[in-house]
Tab-separated table of C-alpha atoms in Angstrom:
chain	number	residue	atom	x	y	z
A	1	UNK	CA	92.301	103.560	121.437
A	2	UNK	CA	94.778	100.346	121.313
A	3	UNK	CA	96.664	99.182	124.035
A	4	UNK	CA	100.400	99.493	123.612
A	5	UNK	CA	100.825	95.659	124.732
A	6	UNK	CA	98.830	94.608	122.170
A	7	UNK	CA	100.354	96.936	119.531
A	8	UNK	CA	103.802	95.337	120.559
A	9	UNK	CA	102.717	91.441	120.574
A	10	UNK	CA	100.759	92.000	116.880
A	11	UNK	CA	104.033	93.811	115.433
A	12	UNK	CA	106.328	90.447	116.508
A	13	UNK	CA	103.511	88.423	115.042
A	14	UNK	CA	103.533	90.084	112.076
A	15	UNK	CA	107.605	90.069	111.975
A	16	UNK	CA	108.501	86.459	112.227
A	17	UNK	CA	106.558	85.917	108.773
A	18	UNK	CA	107.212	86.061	105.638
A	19	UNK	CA	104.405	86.963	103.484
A	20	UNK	CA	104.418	87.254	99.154
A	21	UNK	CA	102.828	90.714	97.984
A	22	UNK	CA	100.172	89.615	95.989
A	23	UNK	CA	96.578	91.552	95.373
A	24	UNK	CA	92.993	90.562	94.065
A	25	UNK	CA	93.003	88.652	91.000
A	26	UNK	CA	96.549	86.945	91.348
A	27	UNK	CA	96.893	83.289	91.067
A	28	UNK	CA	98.754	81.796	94.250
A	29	UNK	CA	98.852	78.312	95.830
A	30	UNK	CA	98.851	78.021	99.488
A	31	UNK	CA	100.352	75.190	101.307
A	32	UNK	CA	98.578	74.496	104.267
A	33	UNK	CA	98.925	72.366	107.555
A	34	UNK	CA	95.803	70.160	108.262
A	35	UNK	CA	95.982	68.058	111.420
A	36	UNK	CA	93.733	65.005	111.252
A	37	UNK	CA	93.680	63.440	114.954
A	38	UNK	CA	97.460	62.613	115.738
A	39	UNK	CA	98.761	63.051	111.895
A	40	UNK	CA	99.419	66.125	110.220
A	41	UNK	CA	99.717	66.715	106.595
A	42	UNK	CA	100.189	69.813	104.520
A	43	UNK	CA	97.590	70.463	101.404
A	44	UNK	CA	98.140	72.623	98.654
A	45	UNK	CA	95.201	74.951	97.518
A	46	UNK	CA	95.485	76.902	94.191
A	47	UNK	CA	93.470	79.602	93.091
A	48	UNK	CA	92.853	83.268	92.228
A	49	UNK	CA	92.509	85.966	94.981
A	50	UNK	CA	89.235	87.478	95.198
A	51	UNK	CA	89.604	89.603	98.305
A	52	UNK	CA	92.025	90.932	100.894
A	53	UNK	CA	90.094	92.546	104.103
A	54	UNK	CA	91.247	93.816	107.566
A	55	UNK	CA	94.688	95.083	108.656
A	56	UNK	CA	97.673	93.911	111.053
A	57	UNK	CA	97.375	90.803	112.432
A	58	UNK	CA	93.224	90.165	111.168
A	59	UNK	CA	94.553	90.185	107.942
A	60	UNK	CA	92.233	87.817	105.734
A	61	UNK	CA	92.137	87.013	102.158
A	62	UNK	CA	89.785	84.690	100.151
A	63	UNK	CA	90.558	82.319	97.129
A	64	UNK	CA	88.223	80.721	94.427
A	65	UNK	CA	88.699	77.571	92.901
A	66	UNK	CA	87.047	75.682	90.516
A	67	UNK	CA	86.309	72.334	91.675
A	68	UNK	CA	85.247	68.799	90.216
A	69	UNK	CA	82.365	69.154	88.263
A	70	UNK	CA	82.665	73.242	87.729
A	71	UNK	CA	82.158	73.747	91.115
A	72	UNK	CA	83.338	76.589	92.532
A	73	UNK	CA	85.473	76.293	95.941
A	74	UNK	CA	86.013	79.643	98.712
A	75	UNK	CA	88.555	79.424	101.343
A	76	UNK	CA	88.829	82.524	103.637
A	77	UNK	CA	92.993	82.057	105.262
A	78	UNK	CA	93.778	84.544	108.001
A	79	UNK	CA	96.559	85.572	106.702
A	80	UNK	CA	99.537	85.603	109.969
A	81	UNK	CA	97.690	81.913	110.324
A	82	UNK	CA	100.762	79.178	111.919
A	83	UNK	CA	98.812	76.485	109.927
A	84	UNK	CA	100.186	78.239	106.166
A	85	UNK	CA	103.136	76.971	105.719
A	86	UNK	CA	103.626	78.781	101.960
A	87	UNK	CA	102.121	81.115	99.815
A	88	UNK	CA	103.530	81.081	96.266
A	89	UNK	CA	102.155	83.443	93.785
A	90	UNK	CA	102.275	82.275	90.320
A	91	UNK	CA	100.949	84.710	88.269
C-alpha cells in the first residue's frame, strides 16, 4: 500500500517533464548534464534503446552504443533524472 503523499509528490515529478515516447529498439540521443567540480557541461549520448524497466517516477531505460574500437557502450538513465536535459528520438 502507497502513501498518498508520496503518490502526490511522484505525480508533480512526473508533470513538470517532458518526455519523447519512444520504445526498445529506437534510436535516440540524450543530452545530458555532467558536472565536473565547479563546471558543468552537457554531453550528448546516441544510441539504440535496449530496455525500458520500472514505472512512475523509477522509470529507467538503457542504451547501447558502439564505441571506438567496436566496443560496445551501456548507459542505464533514470528516466525523470534533472541531469537529462533532452531526449530526441531519431528513428
Amino acid at each position: 500500500m502507497r502513501n498518498g503523499y508520496i503518490d502526490a509528490f511522484e505525480a508533480s515529478q512526473i508533470a513538470n517533464k517532458n518526455i519523447p515516447e519512444f520504445r526498445a529498439g529506437d534510436t535516440v540521443r540524450v543530452a545530458v548534464e555532467i558536472k565536473e567540480g565547479e563546471k558543468t557541461r552537457v554531453q550528448n549520448f546516441e544510441g539504440v534503446v535496449i530496455a525500458l524497466k520500472g514505472e512512475g517516477v523509477s522509470n529507467t531505460f538503457t542504451i547501447r552504443k558502439i564505441g571506438a574500437n567496436g566496443v560496445g557502450v551501456e548507459r542505464i538513465f533514470p528516466l525523470y533524472s534533472d541531469s537529462l536535459k533532452t531526449i530526441e528520438v531519431l528513428r
